Coordinates of C-alpha atoms and ligand atoms in Angstrom, one line a residue:
M133 CA 64.9 118.1 119.1
H134 CA 66.3 116.8 115.9
E135 CA 69.8 118.0 115.0
L136 CA 71.4 118.2 111.6
A137 CA 73.5 115.2 112.4
D138 CA 70.4 113.0 113.0
K139 CA 69.2 113.7 109.5
L140 CA 72.6 113.4 107.8
L141 CA 73.5 110.2 109.6
E142 CA 70.3 108.4 109.0
G143 CA 70.4 104.8 107.6
A144 CA 73.6 103.2 106.6
N145 CA 75.8 105.9 108.1
I146 CA 74.5 105.5 111.6
S147 CA 74.6 101.7 111.4
K148 CA 78.3 101.9 110.4
L149 CA 79.0 104.2 113.3
K150 CA 77.1 102.1 115.8
A151 CA 78.9 99.0 114.7
L152 CA 82.0 100.5 116.2
N153 CA 80.4 100.2 119.6
N154 CA 82.1 103.4 120.8
P155 CA 79.8 106.2 121.9
K156 CA 82.8 108.6 122.0
V157 CA 83.3 108.3 118.2
V158 CA 79.7 108.8 117.5
A159 CA 79.6 111.9 119.8
Q160 CA 82.5 113.5 118.0
V161 CA 81.2 112.8 114.6
R162 CA 77.8 114.3 115.6
R163 CA 79.4 117.3 117.2
F164 CA 81.5 118.2 114.1
I165 CA 78.7 117.6 111.6
N166 CA 76.5 119.9 113.6
L167 CA 79.2 122.5 113.5
C168 CA 80.5 122.2 109.9
K169 CA 77.0 121.8 108.4
P170 CA 77.7 119.7 105.3
A171 CA 75.0 118.9 102.8
K172 CA 75.8 115.2 102.9
V173 CA 77.8 112.8 105.1
T174 CA 79.3 109.5 104.0
V175 CA 80.8 107.2 106.6
V176 CA 83.5 105.1 104.9
T177 CA 84.5 101.7 106.3
D178 CA 87.4 99.5 105.1
S179 CA 85.2 98.0 102.3
R180 CA 86.7 98.2 98.8
D181 CA 83.5 99.7 97.3
E182 CA 83.4 102.5 99.8
I183 CA 87.1 103.3 99.2
E184 CA 86.5 103.3 95.5
Y185 CA 83.6 105.7 96.1
V186 CA 86.0 108.2 97.6
R187 CA 88.5 107.9 94.8
H188 CA 85.8 108.5 92.2
L189 CA 84.3 111.3 94.2
S190 CA 87.6 113.2 94.1
Q191 CA 87.4 113.1 90.3
A192 CA 83.6 113.8 90.1
N193 CA 84.0 117.0 92.2
G194 CA 87.0 118.1 90.2
E195 CA 89.7 117.9 93.0
E196 CA 91.6 115.3 90.9
R197 CA 91.6 114.8 87.2
K198 CA 92.6 111.7 85.2
L199 CA 95.8 111.6 83.3
C200 CA 96.9 109.4 80.4
F201 CA 98.2 106.4 82.5
E202 CA 95.6 104.2 84.1
G203 CA 95.2 105.1 87.8
H204 CA 97.2 108.4 87.5
T205 CA 95.5 111.6 88.6
I206 CA 96.5 115.3 89.1
H207 CA 95.5 117.5 92.0
F208 CA 96.3 121.2 92.3
D209 CA 96.6 123.1 95.5
G210 CA 96.1 126.9 95.4
Y211 CA 99.0 129.1 94.3
Y212 CA 99.6 130.3 97.9
D213 CA 99.0 126.8 99.4
Q214 CA 102.0 124.9 98.2
A215 CA 103.8 124.0 101.5
R216 CA 103.3 123.6 105.2
D217 CA 102.1 126.9 106.6
K218 CA 104.2 127.4 109.6
E219 CA 102.9 130.9 110.4
H220 CA 99.3 129.8 110.8
T221 CA 99.9 126.5 112.5
A222 CA 99.8 126.9 116.3
V223 CA 99.8 124.7 119.4
L224 CA 96.8 125.4 121.6
L225 CA 98.4 126.1 125.0
P226 CA 96.7 126.1 128.4
K227 CA 97.2 129.4 130.3
H228 CA 100.6 129.8 132.0
Q229 CA 102.3 127.0 130.0
K230 CA 105.3 127.8 127.9
L231 CA 106.9 126.2 124.9
S232 CA 110.4 126.7 123.4
R233 CA 111.4 129.8 121.5
G234 CA 110.2 129.7 117.9
I235 CA 107.2 127.4 118.5
I236 CA 104.1 129.2 117.6
S237 CA 101.4 128.8 120.2
I238 CA 98.1 130.5 121.1
E239 CA 96.1 130.5 124.3
R240 CA 93.9 127.4 124.1
E241 CA 90.4 129.0 124.6
T242 CA 91.2 131.9 122.3
G243 CA 92.4 129.5 119.6
L244 CA 89.5 127.1 120.0
N245 CA 87.0 130.0 119.7
E246 CA 88.7 131.3 116.5
V247 CA 89.0 128.0 114.7
L248 CA 85.6 126.7 115.7
K249 CA 84.1 129.9 114.3
L250 CA 85.9 129.4 111.0
L251 CA 84.7 125.8 110.9
D252 CA 81.1 126.8 111.6
G253 CA 79.3 126.1 108.4
A254 CA 82.6 125.6 106.5
M255 CA 81.2 122.5 104.8
K256 CA 78.0 124.1 103.5
G257 CA 76.9 122.5 100.2
K258 CA 79.7 119.9 100.4
E259 CA 80.0 116.3 101.3
C260 CA 81.7 115.3 104.6
L261 CA 83.7 112.1 104.4
I262 CA 84.3 110.2 107.7
R263 CA 87.2 107.9 107.6
F264 CA 89.0 105.6 110.0
F265 CA 92.7 104.8 109.8
S266 CA 95.5 103.2 111.8
L267 CA 98.7 105.1 112.4
G268 CA 101.0 102.1 112.2
P269 CA 100.4 98.5 111.2
T270 CA 97.0 97.3 112.1
G271 CA 96.8 95.2 115.3
S272 CA 100.1 96.5 116.6
R273 CA 100.9 97.8 120.0
F274 CA 102.5 100.8 118.3
S275 CA 99.4 101.9 116.5
I276 CA 97.0 104.7 117.2
C277 CA 93.5 104.9 115.7
A278 CA 92.8 108.1 113.8
L279 CA 89.4 109.5 112.9
Q280 CA 89.3 111.9 109.9
L281 CA 86.4 114.2 109.0
T282 CA 87.0 116.1 105.8
D283 CA 85.1 117.8 103.0
S284 CA 88.0 117.1 100.6
A285 CA 87.8 113.9 98.7
Y286 CA 91.4 114.5 97.7
V287 CA 92.5 114.4 101.3
A288 CA 90.4 111.3 102.0
H289 CA 91.8 109.6 98.9
S290 CA 95.5 110.6 99.6
E291 CA 95.1 109.1 103.1
D292 CA 94.0 105.9 101.5
L293 CA 97.3 105.7 99.7
L294 CA 99.4 106.9 102.6
Y295 CA 97.8 105.1 105.6
R296 CA 96.4 101.8 106.7
R297 CA 92.6 101.4 106.8
G298 CA 91.4 101.3 110.4
Y299 CA 87.6 100.9 110.6
E300 CA 88.0 97.3 111.9
Q301 CA 90.7 98.4 114.4
F302 CA 88.4 101.1 115.8
K303 CA 86.1 98.3 116.8
K304 CA 88.8 96.9 119.0
L305 CA 89.1 100.2 120.9
N306 CA 86.7 98.8 123.5
R307 CA 84.8 102.0 123.9
S308 CA 88.1 103.9 124.8
D309 CA 88.7 107.4 123.7
R310 CA 92.4 106.6 122.9
F311 CA 92.1 107.9 119.3
F312 CA 93.1 111.1 117.5
T313 CA 90.5 113.2 115.7
F314 CA 91.2 115.4 112.7
I315 CA 88.7 117.9 111.4
H316 CA 89.5 119.4 108.1
S317 CA 87.6 121.7 105.7
A318 CA 89.1 123.1 102.5
G319 CA 86.6 125.9 103.0
Q320 CA 85.1 127.7 100.0
L321 CA 86.6 126.6 96.7
S322 CA 87.6 128.7 93.7
D323 CA 86.6 127.7 90.2
R324 CA 89.8 125.7 90.1
N325 CA 88.7 123.7 93.1
T326 CA 91.4 125.3 95.3
S327 CA 90.8 126.8 98.8
K328 CA 89.7 130.4 98.3
N329 CA 90.3 131.9 101.7
V330 CA 93.9 131.0 102.3
N331 CA 94.3 134.1 104.4
A332 CA 92.0 132.6 106.9
R333 CA 94.0 129.3 106.8
R334 CA 94.4 127.9 110.3
I335 CA 95.9 124.7 111.6
Y336 CA 95.4 124.4 115.4
I337 CA 96.8 121.6 117.4
D338 CA 94.9 120.7 120.6
V339 CA 97.3 118.3 122.3
I340 CA 95.3 118.1 125.5
D341 CA 92.3 116.8 123.6
G342 CA 94.0 114.8 120.9
K343 CA 92.4 116.8 118.1
V344 CA 93.6 119.0 115.2
Y345 CA 91.5 121.6 113.4
S346 CA 92.5 122.5 109.9
V347 CA 90.6 124.9 107.7
N348 CA 90.9 126.8 104.4
N349 CA 93.8 124.7 102.9
Q350 CA 94.4 121.6 100.8
Y351 CA 98.2 121.1 100.7
A352 CA 98.7 117.7 102.3
G353 CA 101.2 118.9 105.0
N354 CA 98.4 121.2 106.2
S355 CA 95.3 119.2 105.5
L356 CA 95.9 115.5 105.9
G357 CA 95.3 114.8 109.6
L358 CA 97.4 111.7 109.7
K359 CA 100.6 113.3 108.4
K360 CA 102.3 116.2 110.2
L361 CA 99.2 117.0 112.3
A362 CA 99.1 113.5 113.9
L363 CA 102.9 113.7 114.3
R364 CA 102.5 116.6 116.6
L365 CA 99.9 114.8 118.7
A366 CA 102.1 111.7 118.8
I367 CA 105.1 113.8 120.0
Y368 CA 103.0 115.1 122.9
R369 CA 101.8 111.6 123.8
S370 CA 105.2 109.9 123.5
N371 CA 106.7 112.5 125.7
Q372 CA 104.1 111.8 128.4
E373 CA 104.9 108.1 128.0
D374 CA 108.2 106.4 127.3
W375 CA 108.6 106.2 123.6
L376 CA 109.7 108.3 120.6
A377 CA 107.6 109.9 117.8
E378 CA 110.0 110.9 115.1
H379 CA 110.3 112.6 111.7
M380 CA 112.3 109.6 110.6
L381 CA 112.7 107.2 107.7
L382 CA 113.2 103.5 108.2
V383 CA 115.3 101.5 105.9
G384 CA 116.8 98.0 105.7
I385 CA 120.4 97.8 104.6
K386 CA 121.8 94.6 103.2
S387 CA 125.3 93.8 104.4
L388 CA 128.0 93.4 101.8
K389 CA 129.9 91.1 104.2
K390 CA 127.2 88.8 105.7
D391 CA 123.8 87.5 105.0
R392 CA 121.8 90.0 107.1
I393 CA 119.7 93.1 106.9
T394 CA 120.3 95.8 109.4
Y395 CA 117.5 98.4 110.0
F396 CA 118.3 102.1 110.3
A397 CA 116.2 105.1 111.2
G398 CA 117.1 108.5 109.9
A399 CA 116.1 112.1 110.5
F400 CA 116.9 114.7 107.8
P401 CA 115.3 118.1 107.4
S402 CA 113.1 118.4 104.2
G403 CA 115.1 118.4 101.0
C404 CA 118.3 117.0 102.5
G405 CA 118.3 113.5 101.1
K406 CA 115.8 111.7 103.3
T407 CA 113.8 109.9 100.7
S408 CA 116.9 109.1 98.7
T409 CA 118.4 107.5 101.8
A410 CA 115.2 105.5 102.4
M411 CA 115.5 104.5 98.7
I412 CA 119.2 103.7 98.7
P413 CA 120.1 101.2 96.0
G414 CA 120.4 97.8 97.5
G415 CA 118.4 98.7 100.5
S416 CA 114.7 98.0 101.3
I417 CA 112.3 100.8 102.3
V418 CA 110.1 100.5 105.4
G419 CA 109.2 104.2 105.4
D420 CA 110.4 107.6 104.4
D421 CA 108.8 110.1 106.8
I422 CA 107.5 109.2 110.2
A423 CA 108.3 106.5 112.7
Y424 CA 107.2 105.5 116.2
I425 CA 109.9 103.9 118.2
K426 CA 109.4 101.8 121.3
L427 CA 111.4 99.5 123.6
D428 CA 110.8 95.7 123.3
K429 CA 111.0 93.0 125.9
D430 CA 114.5 92.1 124.9
G431 CA 115.8 95.7 125.3
N432 CA 115.8 96.6 121.6
A433 CA 114.6 99.8 120.0
R434 CA 111.8 98.8 117.6
G435 CA 110.3 101.1 115.0
V436 CA 107.3 101.1 112.7
N437 CA 106.4 103.3 109.8
I438 CA 103.1 104.8 110.8
E439 CA 102.4 105.4 107.1
S440 CA 102.1 103.0 104.2
G441 CA 102.8 105.4 101.4
I442 CA 105.1 108.1 100.2
F443 CA 104.2 111.8 99.7
G444 CA 107.5 112.6 98.0
I445 CA 109.2 115.6 96.4
I446 CA 109.1 115.0 92.6
K447 CA 111.7 117.6 91.7
D448 CA 114.9 115.9 90.4
V449 CA 113.3 112.5 90.3
N450 CA 114.8 111.2 87.1
P451 CA 115.9 107.8 85.6
T452 CA 119.6 108.3 86.7
D453 CA 119.2 109.5 90.3
D454 CA 115.9 107.8 91.3
P455 CA 115.3 104.9 88.9
L456 CA 112.8 103.0 91.0
I457 CA 110.6 106.0 91.8
Y458 CA 110.9 107.3 88.2
N459 CA 109.7 103.9 86.9
A460 CA 106.8 103.9 89.4
L461 CA 105.8 107.4 88.2
T462 CA 105.8 106.4 84.6
T463 CA 103.8 103.2 84.6
P464 CA 100.1 102.6 85.4
R465 CA 99.1 102.4 89.1
E466 CA 97.1 104.3 91.6
L467 CA 99.1 107.5 91.9
I468 CA 98.3 111.2 92.6
F469 CA 100.6 113.9 91.2
S470 CA 100.3 117.3 92.7
N471 CA 101.4 120.7 91.4
V472 CA 103.3 119.5 88.4
L473 CA 102.7 120.7 84.8
I474 CA 100.1 118.9 82.8
S475 CA 100.1 118.9 79.0
K476 CA 97.9 116.5 77.0
G477 CA 97.4 114.4 80.1
I478 CA 101.1 113.9 80.7
P479 CA 102.9 115.2 83.8
Y480 CA 106.2 117.2 83.7
W481 CA 108.3 118.4 86.6
Q482 CA 111.7 120.1 87.2
G483 CA 114.8 118.0 86.9
M484 CA 113.0 115.0 85.3
G485 CA 115.9 114.3 83.0
D486 CA 116.1 114.1 79.3
V487 CA 112.5 115.1 78.4
I488 CA 111.3 117.9 76.2
I489 CA 109.2 120.1 78.4
P490 CA 106.1 121.6 76.6
K491 CA 106.0 125.4 76.4
K492 CA 102.5 125.5 77.9
G493 CA 100.0 123.5 79.9
I494 CA 98.2 123.7 83.2
N495 CA 100.1 124.0 86.4
F496 CA 99.7 125.3 90.0
S497 CA 99.1 128.8 88.6
G498 CA 96.3 127.7 86.2
E499 CA 97.0 128.0 82.4
W500 CA 100.7 128.3 82.1
E501 CA 103.2 129.2 79.4
R502 CA 106.9 129.7 79.6
G503 CA 107.7 133.2 80.9
K504 CA 104.4 133.6 82.8
K505 CA 104.7 135.8 85.9
D506 CA 102.6 136.1 89.0
I507 CA 101.0 139.3 90.3
E508 CA 104.2 140.1 92.2
G509 CA 106.2 139.9 89.0
N510 CA 107.9 136.5 89.9
K511 CA 108.5 134.1 87.1
I512 CA 106.4 131.0 87.6
P513 CA 108.3 127.7 87.1
L514 CA 106.8 124.9 85.1
A515 CA 106.1 123.0 88.3
H516 CA 106.4 124.0 92.0
S517 CA 109.7 123.1 93.7
N518 CA 107.5 121.3 96.3
A519 CA 105.4 119.5 93.7
R520 CA 104.8 115.9 94.9
Y521 CA 103.7 112.4 94.1
T522 CA 101.6 110.2 96.4
L523 CA 101.8 106.4 96.1
R524 CA 101.7 103.2 98.1
I525 CA 105.1 101.8 99.2
E526 CA 104.0 98.3 98.3
E527 CA 104.0 99.5 94.7
L528 CA 107.8 99.8 94.8
E529 CA 110.0 96.8 94.1
N530 CA 112.3 97.7 97.0
A531 CA 109.5 97.6 99.6
D532 CA 110.8 95.8 102.8
S533 CA 109.1 92.5 103.7
K534 CA 108.7 93.7 107.3
M535 CA 106.9 96.9 106.3
N536 CA 103.6 95.8 107.9
D537 CA 105.0 93.7 110.7
P538 CA 103.1 94.6 113.9
E539 CA 106.3 94.1 115.9
G540 CA 108.2 96.6 113.8
V541 CA 111.8 96.3 112.9
I542 CA 114.8 96.3 115.3
I543 CA 116.6 99.6 114.8
K544 CA 120.4 99.1 115.1
G545 CA 121.5 102.5 113.7
I546 CA 120.2 106.0 113.4
F547 CA 121.3 108.6 110.9
Y548 CA 121.1 112.3 111.4
G549 CA 121.7 114.4 108.4
G550 CA 121.7 118.1 107.4
R551 CA 122.8 120.3 104.6
D552 CA 126.1 121.6 105.7
S553 CA 128.7 122.8 103.2
D554 CA 131.7 123.4 105.4
T555 CA 131.8 121.5 108.8
N556 CA 130.6 117.9 109.2
V557 CA 132.4 115.0 107.5
P558 CA 130.3 112.8 105.2
I559 CA 129.9 110.1 107.9
C560 CA 130.7 110.1 111.6
E561 CA 129.8 107.8 114.4
A562 CA 128.8 109.0 117.8
L563 CA 131.0 108.2 120.8
S564 CA 128.0 107.2 122.9
W565 CA 124.2 107.3 122.9
E566 CA 124.3 110.7 124.7
H567 CA 126.7 112.0 122.1
G568 CA 124.3 110.7 119.4
V569 CA 121.4 112.6 121.0
Y570 CA 123.7 115.7 120.9
M571 CA 124.3 115.0 117.2
G572 CA 120.6 114.9 116.5
A573 CA 119.8 117.9 118.6
T574 CA 122.5 120.0 116.8
I575 CA 121.4 119.2 113.2
E576 CA 121.7 122.3 111.2
S577 CA 120.6 122.8 107.6
E578 CA 121.3 125.5 105.1
T579 CA 118.2 127.0 103.5
T580 CA 117.9 126.3 99.7
F581 CA 116.0 127.8 96.8
A582 CA 113.1 125.6 97.8
T583 CA 112.4 127.6 100.9
I584 CA 111.3 131.2 101.1
G585 CA 114.0 133.7 102.1
K586 CA 117.7 133.9 101.7
E587 CA 119.8 130.9 100.5
G588 CA 122.5 129.3 102.5
V589 CA 121.3 130.5 105.9
L590 CA 122.0 127.9 108.6
K591 CA 118.9 126.8 110.6
S592 CA 119.0 124.7 113.7
S593 CA 116.6 121.8 113.3
P594 CA 116.8 119.4 116.3
M595 CA 116.1 115.8 115.2
A596 CA 114.6 117.4 112.0
N597 CA 111.5 117.5 114.2
M598 CA 111.5 121.2 115.2
D599 CA 108.6 122.2 113.0
F600 CA 106.4 119.7 114.8
M601 CA 107.6 120.4 118.4
V602 CA 104.7 120.6 120.8
V603 CA 106.6 120.1 124.1
P604 CA 109.5 122.2 125.4
L605 CA 112.7 121.2 123.5
G606 CA 114.6 120.4 126.7
R607 CA 112.1 117.9 127.7
Y608 CA 112.0 116.3 124.2
I609 CA 115.8 115.9 124.2
G610 CA 115.7 114.6 127.7
N611 CA 113.2 112.0 126.6
H612 CA 115.7 110.8 124.0
I613 CA 118.5 110.4 126.5
E614 CA 116.2 108.5 128.8
F615 CA 114.9 106.3 126.0
G616 CA 118.5 105.1 125.2
R617 CA 119.2 104.4 128.9
R618 CA 116.3 101.9 129.0
L619 CA 117.7 100.0 126.0
K620 CA 119.9 97.0 126.4
N621 CA 120.9 97.2 122.7
C622 CA 121.3 100.8 122.0
P623 CA 121.4 101.8 118.3
K624 CA 124.6 103.3 117.0
V625 CA 124.2 106.9 116.0
F626 CA 125.8 108.5 112.9
T627 CA 125.7 111.9 111.3
T628 CA 125.7 112.1 107.5
N629 CA 126.5 115.1 105.4
Y630 CA 125.9 114.6 101.7
F631 CA 126.5 118.3 101.0
L632 CA 130.1 119.0 102.0
K633 CA 131.9 121.4 99.6
H634 CA 135.5 122.1 98.9
K635 CA 136.4 125.2 96.9
G636 CA 132.7 125.7 96.1
R637 CA 132.1 122.2 94.7
F638 CA 130.5 119.2 96.3
T639 CA 133.1 116.8 97.5
N640 CA 131.2 113.7 96.5
R641 CA 128.7 112.4 93.9
I642 CA 125.0 111.7 94.7
P643 CA 125.4 107.9 94.6
D644 CA 128.4 108.0 97.0
K645 CA 126.1 108.0 100.1
K646 CA 125.8 104.2 99.6
V647 CA 129.5 103.9 100.7
W648 CA 128.9 105.9 103.9
I649 CA 125.8 103.8 104.7
I650 CA 127.4 100.5 104.1
W651 CA 130.3 101.5 106.3
A652 CA 127.8 102.4 109.0
E653 CA 126.1 99.1 108.6
S654 CA 129.4 97.2 109.3
R655 CA 130.3 99.5 112.1
V656 CA 127.2 98.4 114.0
Y657 CA 128.9 95.0 114.3
R658 CA 132.4 96.6 114.8
E659 CA 133.6 95.0 111.6
Y660 CA 135.7 98.0 110.8
E661 CA 138.1 99.9 113.0
A662 CA 137.6 103.7 113.1
L663 CA 139.6 106.8 114.1
R664 CA 138.5 108.5 117.3
T665 CA 138.3 112.3 116.9
P666 CA 136.7 114.7 119.4
V667 CA 133.6 114.9 117.1
G668 CA 133.1 111.1 116.8
Y669 CA 134.5 108.1 115.0
I670 CA 135.5 108.5 111.4
P671 CA 136.3 105.8 108.8
K672 CA 139.8 104.7 107.9
Y673 CA 141.0 105.4 104.4
E674 CA 141.6 101.7 103.5
D675 CA 138.0 100.7 104.3
I676 CA 136.4 103.5 102.3
K677 CA 138.8 102.9 99.4
Q678 CA 137.8 99.2 99.4
L679 CA 134.1 100.1 99.5
F680 CA 134.4 102.4 96.6
K681 CA 136.1 99.7 94.6
Q682 CA 133.6 97.0 95.6
I683 CA 130.5 99.1 95.1
F684 CA 131.4 101.4 92.2
N685 CA 134.6 99.8 90.9
K686 CA 136.1 103.2 91.4
H687 CA 139.4 104.3 92.8
Y688 CA 139.1 106.5 95.8
S689 CA 142.1 108.6 96.3
W690 CA 143.8 109.6 99.5
E691 CA 143.4 113.2 98.4
D692 CA 139.6 112.8 98.3
Y693 CA 139.7 111.1 101.7
E694 CA 141.7 113.9 103.2
I695 CA 139.4 116.6 101.8
Q696 CA 136.3 114.8 103.0
F697 CA 137.5 113.5 106.4
S698 CA 139.7 116.3 107.7
I699 CA 138.4 117.7 111.0
R700 CA 137.6 121.4 110.5
V701 CA 138.4 122.3 114.0
D702 CA 137.6 126.0 113.7
K703 CA 134.3 125.3 111.9
Y704 CA 133.3 122.8 114.7
L705 CA 134.2 125.4 117.3
K706 CA 132.0 127.9 115.6
K707 CA 129.2 125.4 115.4
I708 CA 129.6 124.8 119.1
S709 CA 129.3 128.5 119.8
R710 CA 126.1 128.7 117.7
M711 CA 124.7 125.8 119.6
E712 CA 125.5 127.4 123.0
N713 CA 123.6 130.5 121.8
T714 CA 120.7 128.4 120.5
F715 CA 120.3 126.2 123.5
R716 CA 121.3 128.6 126.3
S717 CA 117.8 130.0 126.6
E718 CA 116.1 126.6 126.7
S719 CA 115.1 125.6 130.1
D720 CA 115.3 122.0 131.3
M721 CA 118.0 121.0 128.8
P722 CA 119.4 117.6 130.0
K723 CA 122.8 118.0 131.7
E724 CA 124.1 115.3 129.3
F725 CA 123.7 117.7 126.4
W726 CA 126.0 120.3 128.0
Q727 CA 128.5 117.6 129.2
V728 CA 128.9 116.4 125.6
L729 CA 129.1 119.9 124.2
N730 CA 131.7 121.0 126.8
K731 CA 133.8 117.9 126.4
Q732 CA 133.9 118.3 122.7
K733 CA 134.7 122.0 123.0
T734 CA 137.6 121.4 125.5
E735 CA 139.1 118.7 123.3
L736 CA 138.9 120.7 120.1
E737 CA 140.3 123.8 121.9
S738 CA 143.2 121.8 123.2
I739 CA 144.0 120.3 119.8
R740 CA 143.8 123.8 118.3
R741 CA 146.3 125.2 120.8
K742 CA 148.7 122.3 120.4
T743 CA 148.6 122.1 116.6
R744 CA 147.8 125.7 115.8
K745 CA 145.9 124.3 112.8
P746 CA 142.3 125.2 111.8
V747 CA 141.9 122.0 109.9
L748 CA 143.4 118.6 110.8
S749 CA 144.1 115.8 108.5
P750 CA 142.7 112.4 109.6
T751 CA 146.3 111.2 109.9
H752 CA 146.4 113.3 113.1
F753 CA 144.0 110.8 114.7
I754 CA 145.7 107.5 113.6
Ligands
SPV220 C1 108.1 117.4 104.8 O1 108.1 118.5 104.3 O2 108.8 117.0 105.7 C2 107.2 116.4 104.2 C3 106.0 116.8 103.4 O3 107.3 115.2 104.5 S1 104.8 117.5 104.4 O4 103.6 116.7 104.2 O5 104.5 118.9 103.8 O6 105.2 117.6 105.7
MN221 MN1 108.6 115.0 106.3

């Protein structure tokens, strides 16, 4: 009997699939074509012409439109499809298995039935693109092959900017099924080419089978298989094996003292300075979002960026704060803007600096003019707070030369950052690897205007990876502890806090983070002494003062130092008590977590009793 897949794959398509010499790939492609029932199928290899075809298709079908600059396009997601949809993203869980509190899961069979029904015929009348990518540099032991089926040319085009082509790498799989599969359909489209049935949006993660099903959405965090959907599958796999899959940037920091570059990884919840740390002036970017980290034969932690592009928040990108990105966004190159305001072919966004914003144009709500309200009566901003740009890292002048190195880079330091107005000091070094894992596990971040709900509410976000957690948290944190134990050269761990306030005002300027980062770089080599406090090592005044002078030619006063680096004993004790509440109900938390917490608590309580002071100047620790 002839199936739909036979007809649609006839000719060049089937030859390209067969050339992979992997029946498992062919079987999956056939299965999902028969299910989704597209009108046409195009198998895309790594060839330039075929990739160009995808780029043009996205414009021909109206998912992207050309802008004034050569290579620039605009894509709009639906009004209610502007961010990751946590509520409708679920881990498919076999019966009787449990995940941590707050992780949405659904019984596997029930979830599969539901999502397969939604995907049945979802591509009717549309073209299904079949693409092959590599998560990580091609030919690297870190990398994982990824198969994407999608009826959105925008998704397939974005992935071309954000990931490495992997058709040739699939050939080297040697008939193995060690690849991830992503099935995506934007579903029925409105006359604006946005997903119509967002209420039936589902993103279901089948960790057992290495597949993700995503339907009725377009926003990249929901639709692009290789981004946060693959991160979830990789977290599952890394926790079965002996490595780490992290929501982390990778950056090379050039020493001010010696001729060397030191690589750091960094986890920050969304909107807490992650991309700006990856883009720190004087540094070189390897990646800004997702890293795989493995042990090498010399006992180092090595990391690769599994992406090759940036899907960055455009809000507040301006010539002063982000000159390199601003320059890239305002010169010709292949680049997709999403959910910004367009007027006469020119994009505009919030916080873009000294630019006159037109009073009307087209934005994520359709035709827009200043004062426009949505059906709920909310004023619609000119561009969404989560409006984005998509570009290749190699387009940036600060791209690191080891970006595509199959061996990855040696990670000597890790930053954990949050948005915390009243507790953590701007930079603090962990007392040990276990303490560093504790620091990562206890990241908290205050909600901002960019998230739905109340502002300033503290949210616990272990390793900034909680949204993607597909294994019990205790096991994930235990895996971090174990990973460090296997290393001979363990990275030094630091917390950063760019958001500390005093009397309602930020205690430092945006560019000051360079000082904290340069201090950390030198601390990796023990080139500075530091003050030991119960919460970690903090810098000495003279060193920070000298760095402010050297980097910004600015005087750094003792008063500033004292405000920024005082240990807020009562606030830390409150944080510890919040953490006890948060983690108490987690089963299988590693004992090291509780040891660190209890030690810190005992030391802080003892200082509190002795000094009777809620806040201690750094002088106390000299
Ligand atoms: C984030 O929100 O952490 C992002 C963008 O990197 S998304 O693709 O939505 O995950
Ligand atoms: Mn991210």
